[in-house]
PDB file of C-alpha atoms in Angstrom:
ATOM      1  CA  MET A   1      23.054  10.787  15.049  1.00 39.00           C
ATOM      2  CA  LYS A   2      23.564  14.445  14.095  1.00 38.00           C
ATOM      3  CA  GLN A   3      21.051  14.066  11.254  1.00 43.00           C
ATOM      4  CA  MET A   4      18.553  12.474  13.634  1.00 40.00           C
ATOM      5  CA  GLN A   5      19.014  15.347  16.102  1.00 40.00           C
ATOM      6  CA  ALA A   6      18.481  17.921  13.372  1.00 40.00           C
ATOM      7  CA  ARG A   7      15.237  16.456  12.112  1.00 45.00           C
ATOM      8  CA  MET A   8      13.827  15.749  15.586  1.00 44.00           C
ATOM      9  CA  ARG A   9      14.774  19.061  17.209  1.00 45.00           C
ATOM     10  CA  PRO A  10      11.755  21.084  18.387  1.00 42.00           C
ATOM     11  CA  SER A  11      11.633  24.802  17.753  1.00 41.00           C
ATOM     12  CA  SER A  12      13.460  27.061  20.194  1.00 33.00           C
ATOM     13  CA  ASP A  13      10.228  28.809  21.214  1.00 37.00           C
ATOM     14  CA  ASP A  14       8.539  25.501  22.024  1.00 43.00           C
ATOM     15  CA  PRO A  15      10.685  24.034  24.860  1.00 38.00           C
ATOM     16  CA  ASP A  16       7.996  21.602  26.013  1.00 46.00           C
ATOM     17  CA  PHE A  17       7.369  20.362  22.466  1.00 59.00           C
ATOM     18  CA  ASP A  18       3.621  21.006  22.892  1.00 71.00           C
ATOM     19  CA  LEU A  19       2.962  17.430  21.804  1.00 71.00           C
ATOM     20  CA  PRO A  20      -0.107  15.325  22.619  1.00 65.00           C
ATOM     21  CA  GLY A  21       0.367  13.116  25.670  1.00 66.00           C
ATOM     22  CA  VAL A  22       3.785  14.567  26.572  1.00 79.00           C
ATOM     23  CA  ALA A  23       4.190  15.954  30.075  1.00 75.00           C
ATOM     24  CA  PRO A  24       5.764  19.437  29.948  1.00 72.00           C
ATOM     25  CA  SER A  25       9.025  20.109  31.755  1.00 69.00           C
ATOM     26  CA  ARG A  26      10.875  23.299  32.594  1.00 68.00           C
ATOM     27  CA  GLN A  27      14.180  21.609  33.351  1.00 72.00           C
ATOM     28  CA  LYS A  28      16.671  21.409  30.503  1.00 76.00           C
ATOM     29  CA  ARG A  29      17.909  17.950  31.482  1.00 80.00           C
ATOM     30  CA  SER A  30      14.375  16.589  31.594  1.00 79.00           C
ATOM     31  CA  ARG A  31      13.605  18.048  28.155  1.00 83.00           C
ATOM     32  CA  GLU A  32      16.805  16.507  26.807  1.00 87.00           C
ATOM     33  CA  THR A  33      15.742  13.098  28.121  1.00 89.00           C
ATOM     34  CA  THR A  34      12.340  13.469  26.449  1.00 90.00           C
ATOM     35  CA  LEU A  35      13.977  14.352  23.156  1.00 90.00           C
ATOM     36  CA  ALA A  36      16.478  11.488  23.505  1.00 93.00           C
ATOM     37  CA  LEU A  37      13.588   9.038  23.961  1.00 94.00           C
ATOM     38  CA  LEU A  38      11.872  10.393  20.846  1.00 93.00           C
ATOM     39  CA  ARG A  39      15.053  10.227  18.771  1.00 93.00           C
ATOM     40  CA  ALA A  40      15.835   6.699  19.888  1.00 96.00           C
ATOM     41  CA  GLY A  41      12.308   5.448  19.213  1.00 96.00           C
ATOM     42  CA  ALA A  42      12.241   6.931  15.713  1.00 95.00           C
ATOM     43  CA  ASP A  43      15.557   5.249  14.992  1.00 95.00           C
ATOM     44  CA  MET A  44      14.515   1.874  16.451  1.00 96.00           C
ATOM     45  CA  LEU A  45      11.305   1.832  14.401  1.00 96.00           C
ATOM     46  CA  ARG A  46      13.420   1.654  11.265  1.00 94.00           C
ATOM     47  CA  THR A  47      14.162  -1.999  12.011  1.00 93.00           C
ATOM     48  CA  ARG A  48      11.145  -3.134  14.036  1.00 93.00           C
ATOM     49  CA  SER A  49       7.407  -2.682  14.263  1.00 92.00           C
ATOM     50  CA  LEU A  50       5.657  -0.596  16.885  1.00 92.00           C
ATOM     51  CA  ALA A  51       4.547  -3.805  18.615  1.00 91.00           C
ATOM     52  CA  GLU A  52       8.171  -4.937  18.760  1.00 94.00           C
ATOM     53  CA  LEU A  53       9.351  -1.639  20.210  1.00 94.00           C
ATOM     54  CA  SER A  54       9.994  -2.404  23.876  1.00 95.00           C
ATOM     55  CA  ILE A  55       9.765   0.458  26.358  1.00 96.00           C
ATOM     56  CA  GLU A  56      12.441  -1.255  28.434  1.00 96.00           C
ATOM     57  CA  ALA A  57      14.804  -1.502  25.449  1.00 95.00           C
ATOM     58  CA  LEU A  58      14.053   2.088  24.498  1.00 96.00           C
ATOM     59  CA  CYS A  59      14.911   3.315  27.994  1.00 96.00           C
ATOM     60  CA  THR A  60      18.080   1.235  28.088  1.00 95.00           C
ATOM     61  CA  GLU A  61      19.124   2.778  24.777  1.00 94.00           C
ATOM     62  CA  VAL A  62      19.110   6.298  26.256  1.00 94.00           C
ATOM     63  CA  GLY A  63      20.039   5.412  29.855  1.00 95.00           C
ATOM     64  CA  ALA A  64      16.643   6.300  31.296  1.00 94.00           C
ATOM     65  CA  THR A  65      14.354   4.374  33.623  1.00 95.00           C
ATOM     66  CA  VAL A  66      10.934   3.037  32.695  1.00 96.00           C
ATOM     67  CA  GLY A  67       9.560   5.338  35.386  1.00 95.00           C
ATOM     68  CA  ALA A  68      11.167   8.290  33.629  1.00 93.00           C
ATOM     69  CA  PHE A  69       9.434   7.257  30.401  1.00 94.00           C
ATOM     70  CA  TYR A  70       5.972   7.120  31.976  1.00 93.00           C
ATOM     71  CA  SER A  71       6.530  10.394  33.785  1.00 91.00           C
ATOM     72  CA  ARG A  72       6.801  11.990  30.349  1.00 90.00           C
ATOM     73  CA  PHE A  73       4.406   9.936  28.225  1.00 92.00           C
ATOM     74  CA  GLU A  74       0.967   8.790  29.339  1.00 90.00           C
ATOM     75  CA  SER A  75       1.324   5.515  27.457  1.00 91.00           C
ATOM     76  CA  LYS A  76       3.087   3.857  24.551  1.00 92.00           C
ATOM     77  CA  GLU A  77       0.216   5.095  22.388  1.00 89.00           C
ATOM     78  CA  ALA A  78       0.845   8.678  23.537  1.00 90.00           C
ATOM     79  CA  TYR A  79       4.544   8.226  22.822  1.00 93.00           C
ATOM     80  CA  PHE A  80       3.822   7.107  19.252  1.00 91.00           C
ATOM     81  CA  ASN A  81       1.377   9.992  18.781  1.00 88.00           C
ATOM     82  CA  ALA A  82       4.222  12.345  19.730  1.00 90.00           C
ATOM     83  CA  LEU A  83       6.526  10.715  17.172  1.00 92.00           C
ATOM     84  CA  MET A  84       3.891  11.130  14.458  1.00 89.00           C
ATOM     85  CA  ALA A  85       3.275  14.741  15.441  1.00 88.00           C
ATOM     86  CA  LEU A  86       6.983  15.528  15.138  1.00 90.00           C
ATOM     87  CA  ALA A  87       7.204  13.854  11.722  1.00 91.00           C
ATOM     88  CA  ALA A  88       4.140  15.740  10.477  1.00 89.00           C
ATOM     89  CA  ARG A  89       5.461  19.055  11.792  1.00 88.00           C
ATOM     90  CA  ASN A  90       8.759  18.486  10.035  1.00 90.00           C
ATOM     91  CA  GLY A  91       6.884  17.869   6.791  1.00 90.00           C
ATOM     92  CA  GLU A  92       4.809  21.006   7.276  1.00 87.00           C
ATOM     93  CA  GLN A  93       7.964  23.029   7.929  1.00 87.00           C
ATOM     94  CA  ARG A  94       9.549  21.676   4.756  1.00 85.00           C
ATOM     95  CA  LEU A  95       6.498  22.815   2.803  1.00 85.00           C
ATOM     96  CA  ALA A  96       6.624  26.255   4.396  1.00 81.00           C
ATOM     97  CA  ASP A  97      10.317  26.547   3.515  1.00 80.00           C
ATOM     98  CA  MET A  98       9.799  25.494  -0.105  1.00 76.00           C
ATOM     99  CA  ARG A  99      10.988  28.421  -2.187  1.00 74.00           C
ATOM    100  CA  ARG A 100       9.512  29.326  -5.531  1.00 73.00           C
ATOM    101  CA  PRO A 101      12.089  28.506  -8.228  1.00 76.00           C
ATOM    102  CA  SER A 102      13.118  31.062 -10.807  1.00 81.00           C
ATOM    103  CA  PRO A 103      10.583  31.539 -13.614  1.00 78.00           C
ATOM    104  CA  ASP A 104      12.916  29.952 -16.161  1.00 83.00           C
ATOM    105  CA  THR A 105      13.261  26.666 -14.250  1.00 87.00           C
ATOM    106  CA  ASP A 106      12.167  23.931 -16.642  1.00 92.00           C
ATOM    107  CA  LEU A 107       9.603  21.252 -15.847  1.00 95.00           C
ATOM    108  CA  ASP A 108      12.209  18.490 -15.628  1.00 95.00           C
ATOM    109  CA  LYS A 109      14.156  20.276 -12.894  1.00 94.00           C
ATOM    110  CA  LEU A 110      10.976  21.236 -11.017  1.00 94.00           C
ATOM    111  CA  CYS A 111       9.868  17.588 -10.887  1.00 95.00           C
ATOM    112  CA  HIS A 112      13.246  16.540  -9.525  1.00 94.00           C
ATOM    113  CA  ILE A 113      13.291  19.287  -6.869  1.00 92.00           C
ATOM    114  CA  ILE A 114       9.809  18.481  -5.586  1.00 93.00           C
ATOM    115  CA  VAL A 115      10.121  14.678  -5.678  1.00 94.00           C
ATOM    116  CA  SER A 116      13.531  14.842  -4.023  1.00 93.00           C
ATOM    117  CA  GLY A 117      12.106  16.899  -1.147  1.00 92.00           C
ATOM    118  CA  ILE A 118       9.310  14.387  -0.574  1.00 94.00           C
ATOM    119  CA  ILE A 119      11.713  11.444  -0.576  1.00 95.00           C
ATOM    120  CA  VAL A 120      14.157  13.124   1.815  1.00 94.00           C
ATOM    121  CA  TRP A 121      11.328  13.707   4.303  1.00 94.00           C
ATOM    122  CA  MET A 122      10.091  10.121   3.995  1.00 94.00           C
ATOM    123  CA  ARG A 123      13.594   8.735   4.448  1.00 95.00           C
ATOM    124  CA  ASN A 124      14.076  10.858   7.560  1.00 94.00           C
ATOM    125  CA  HIS A 125      10.890   9.490   9.134  1.00 94.00           C
ATOM    126  CA  GLU A 126      10.737   6.074   7.501  1.00 95.00           C
ATOM    127  CA  GLY A 127      10.193   4.031  10.672  1.00 94.00           C
ATOM    128  CA  VAL A 128       7.462   6.278  12.052  1.00 93.00           C
ATOM    129  CA  LEU A 129       5.677   6.395   8.698  1.00 92.00           C
ATOM    130  CA  ARG A 130       5.790   2.611   8.353  1.00 92.00           C
ATOM    131  CA  ALA A 131       4.403   2.136  11.861  1.00 91.00           C
ATOM    132  CA  ALA A 132       1.606   4.613  11.139  1.00 88.00           C
ATOM    133  CA  LEU A 133       0.742   2.809   7.899  1.00 85.00           C
ATOM    134  CA  GLN A 134       0.704  -0.566   9.619  1.00 83.00           C
ATOM    135  CA  HIS A 135      -1.834   0.766  12.109  1.00 71.00           C
ATOM    136  CA  ASP A 136      -3.965   2.526   9.519  1.00 57.00           C
ATOM    137  CA  ASP A 137      -6.466  -0.336   9.211  1.00 57.00           C
ATOM    138  CA  THR A 138      -7.173  -0.536  12.921  1.00 58.00           C
ATOM    139  CA  ARG A 139      -6.741   3.163  13.723  1.00 60.00           C
ATOM    140  CA  PRO A 140      -7.492   5.096  10.528  1.00 57.00           C
ATOM    141  CA  ASP A 141      -7.470   8.412  12.363  1.00 63.00           C
ATOM    142  CA  LYS A 142      -3.764   8.028  13.105  1.00 63.00           C
ATOM    143  CA  TRP A 143      -2.798   8.381   9.441  1.00 66.00           C
ATOM    144  CA  THR A 144      -4.913  11.497   8.961  1.00 72.00           C
ATOM    145  CA  PRO A 145      -2.093  14.053   9.554  1.00 75.00           C
ATOM    146  CA  PHE A 146      -0.022  12.467   6.804  1.00 79.00           C
ATOM    147  CA  LYS A 147      -2.976  12.333   4.415  1.00 84.00           C
ATOM    148  CA  ALA A 148      -3.482  16.031   5.052  1.00 85.00           C
ATOM    149  CA  LEU A 149       0.225  16.609   4.484  1.00 87.00           C
ATOM    150  CA  ALA A 150       0.064  14.755   1.152  1.00 89.00           C
ATOM    151  CA  LYS A 151      -2.834  16.982   0.073  1.00 90.00           C
ATOM    152  CA  ALA A 152      -0.960  20.098   1.175  1.00 91.00           C
ATOM    153  CA  THR A 153       2.131  18.974  -0.761  1.00 91.00           C
ATOM    154  CA  THR A 154       0.097  18.661  -3.958  1.00 93.00           C
ATOM    155  CA  GLU A 155      -1.529  22.036  -3.394  1.00 92.00           C
ATOM    156  CA  ARG A 156       1.843  23.656  -2.720  1.00 91.00           C
ATOM    157  CA  ALA A 157       3.498  22.099  -5.760  1.00 92.00           C
ATOM    158  CA  THR A 158       0.688  22.803  -8.240  1.00 94.00           C
ATOM    159  CA  PRO A 159       1.313  26.561  -8.651  1.00 92.00           C
ATOM    160  CA  LEU A 160       5.025  25.799  -9.070  1.00 91.00           C
ATOM    161  CA  LEU A 161       4.414  23.315 -11.875  1.00 94.00           C
ATOM    162  CA  LEU A 162       1.547  24.953 -13.768  1.00 94.00           C
ATOM    163  CA  PRO A 163       3.551  27.865 -15.245  1.00 92.00           C
ATOM    164  CA  ALA A 164       6.103  25.422 -16.654  1.00 93.00           C
ATOM    165  CA  MET A 165       3.286  23.514 -18.391  1.00 94.00           C
ATOM    166  CA  GLY A 166       2.277  26.425 -20.587  1.00 91.00           C
ATOM    167  CA  LYS A 167      -0.996  28.288 -20.974  1.00 90.00           C
ATOM    168  CA  GLY A 168      -4.482  26.848 -21.366  1.00 89.00           C
ATOM    169  CA  ARG A 169      -6.310  23.795 -20.027  1.00 92.00           C
ATOM    170  CA  LYS A 170      -5.532  24.817 -16.445  1.00 94.00           C
ATOM    171  CA  ALA A 171      -8.166  22.536 -14.899  1.00 96.00           C
ATOM    172  CA  ALA A 172      -6.988  19.507 -16.872  1.00 95.00           C
ATOM    173  CA  LYS A 173      -3.363  20.216 -16.023  1.00 96.00           C
ATOM    174  CA  THR A 174      -4.221  20.635 -12.340  1.00 96.00           C
ATOM    175  CA  ARG A 175      -5.958  17.236 -12.331  1.00 96.00           C
ATOM    176  CA  THR A 176      -2.940  15.666 -14.001  1.00 97.00           C
ATOM    177  CA  ILE A 177      -0.605  17.144 -11.391  1.00 97.00           C
ATOM    178  CA  ALA A 178      -2.825  15.724  -8.633  1.00 96.00           C
ATOM    179  CA  PHE A 179      -2.794  12.303 -10.277  1.00 97.00           C
ATOM    180  CA  GLY A 180       0.978  12.544 -10.714  1.00 96.00           C
ATOM    181  CA  PHE A 181       1.410  13.074  -6.996  1.00 96.00           C
ATOM    182  CA  GLN A 182      -0.956  10.194  -6.296  1.00 95.00           C
ATOM    183  CA  VAL A 183       1.389   7.997  -8.334  1.00 96.00           C
ATOM    184  CA  VAL A 184       4.518   9.372  -6.628  1.00 96.00           C
ATOM    185  CA  LEU A 185       3.180   9.154  -3.077  1.00 94.00           C
ATOM    186  CA  GLY A 186       1.518   5.785  -3.678  1.00 94.00           C
ATOM    187  CA  THR A 187       4.787   4.335  -4.933  1.00 96.00           C
ATOM    188  CA  LEU A 188       6.684   5.681  -1.924  1.00 95.00           C
ATOM    189  CA  VAL A 189       4.090   4.424   0.559  1.00 93.00           C
ATOM    190  CA  ASN A 190       4.253   0.976  -1.035  1.00 94.00           C
ATOM    191  CA  ALA A 191       8.059   1.073  -0.817  1.00 95.00           C
ATOM    192  CA  ILE A 192       7.897   1.960   2.877  1.00 93.00           C
ATOM    193  CA  LEU A 193       5.222  -0.559   3.768  1.00 90.00           C
ATOM    194  CA  ASN A 194       6.010  -3.549   1.532  1.00 92.00           C
ATOM    195  CA  ASP A 195       9.368  -2.830  -0.153  1.00 92.00           C
ATOM    196  CA  PRO A 196       8.377  -4.980  -3.170  1.00 92.00           C
ATOM    197  CA  GLY A 197      11.279  -3.788  -5.327  1.00 90.00           C
ATOM    198  CA  PRO A 198      12.934  -3.379  -7.664  1.00 95.00           C
ATOM    199  CA  LEU A 199      13.755  -0.039  -5.991  1.00 95.00           C
ATOM    200  CA  SER A 200      13.674   0.546  -2.252  1.00 95.00           C
ATOM    201  CA  LEU A 201      12.991   3.909  -0.614  1.00 95.00           C
ATOM    202  CA  ARG A 202      16.724   4.430  -0.125  1.00 94.00           C
ATOM    203  CA  ALA A 203      17.775   3.438  -3.625  1.00 96.00           C
ATOM    204  CA  ASN A 204      19.589   6.275  -5.380  1.00 91.00           C
ATOM    205  CA  GLN A 205      17.505   5.743  -8.508  1.00 96.00           C
ATOM    206  CA  MET A 206      14.198   6.195  -6.682  1.00 97.00           C
ATOM    207  CA  GLU A 207      14.350   9.982  -6.980  1.00 96.00           C
ATOM    208  CA  THR A 208      15.383   9.933 -10.643  1.00 96.00           C
ATOM    209  CA  ARG A 209      12.809   7.328 -11.664  1.00 97.00           C
ATOM    210  CA  LEU A 210       9.885   8.911  -9.813  1.00 97.00           C
ATOM    211  CA  ALA A 211      10.744  12.422 -10.968  1.00 97.00           C
ATOM    212  CA  GLY A 212      10.932  11.071 -14.512  1.00 97.00           C
ATOM    213  CA  CYS A 213       7.574   9.353 -14.104  1.00 97.00           C
ATOM    214  CA  LEU A 214       5.966  12.596 -12.903  1.00 97.00           C
ATOM    215  CA  LEU A 215       7.554  14.468 -15.791  1.00 97.00           C
ATOM    216  CA  LEU A 216       6.189  11.999 -18.361  1.00 97.00           C
ATOM    217  CA  LEU A 217       2.663  12.312 -16.968  1.00 97.00           C
ATOM    218  CA  LEU A 218       2.805  16.104 -17.064  1.00 97.00           C
ATOM    219  CA  GLN A 219       4.414  16.160 -20.482  1.00 96.00           C
ATOM    220  CA  ALA A 220       1.654  13.923 -21.864  1.00 96.00           C
ATOM    221  CA  GLU A 221      -0.919  16.462 -20.663  1.00 95.00           C
ATOM    222  CA  ILE A 222       1.054  19.293 -22.255  1.00 93.00           C
ATOM    223  CA  ASP A 223       1.163  17.412 -25.551  1.00 91.00           C
ATOM    224  CA  GLN A 224      -2.630  17.122 -25.535  1.00 85.00           C
ATOM    225  CA  SER A 225      -3.007  20.879 -25.315  1.00 65.00           C
ATOM    226  CA  THR A 226      -0.338  21.698 -27.905  1.00 62.00           C
ATOM    227  CA  PRO A 227      -1.729  22.582 -31.357  1.00 56.00           C
ATOM    228  CA  ARG A 228      -0.665  20.143 -34.049  1.00 53.00           C
TER     229      ARG A 228
END
């Protein structure tokens, strides 16, 4: 539960969360109840779909009334929008906190650092991400924040990876990095949504295998630009 609290905690200067569809509150106890409902829902979505998430069961989980839920959230849809907003904000914060490695960090280590960060975020918000993906066909706008986050991740990682790929062919290398992240993110999305195996999102080897896959793609591009 401590990990859940850490990743769902709003910033100290944003006591009302400033989330879509969430009624603001100045009382500490009321804010704590709102946060408890959000934490519990994110946790429950790990084992059930959004349709299966019962408001009554959610309220029972945190010791709140159904009336208390609807005094905070306009609807179940608004509640889920708030969960997605929190997950997206956490991802954005992780990107903002990403520190530039030392110049001598090799490409292998860079791939592992970046892929590991992506996987940690997805594991933290697995249930919310799966629910958003499941609703993408009927409500494509709901997945938009995460698509934007994926684009921002690639843009943030590109200047970290390019120097380790050597000089020359910058445009080609940039395209290869973008494709590499398409492969990484596509694999993770498939793992969240379908879990086809052989590796699940939580498998220890997922980070190693995906980082290795990204490295091989980038190394192949480097080899093309290396004089023979």
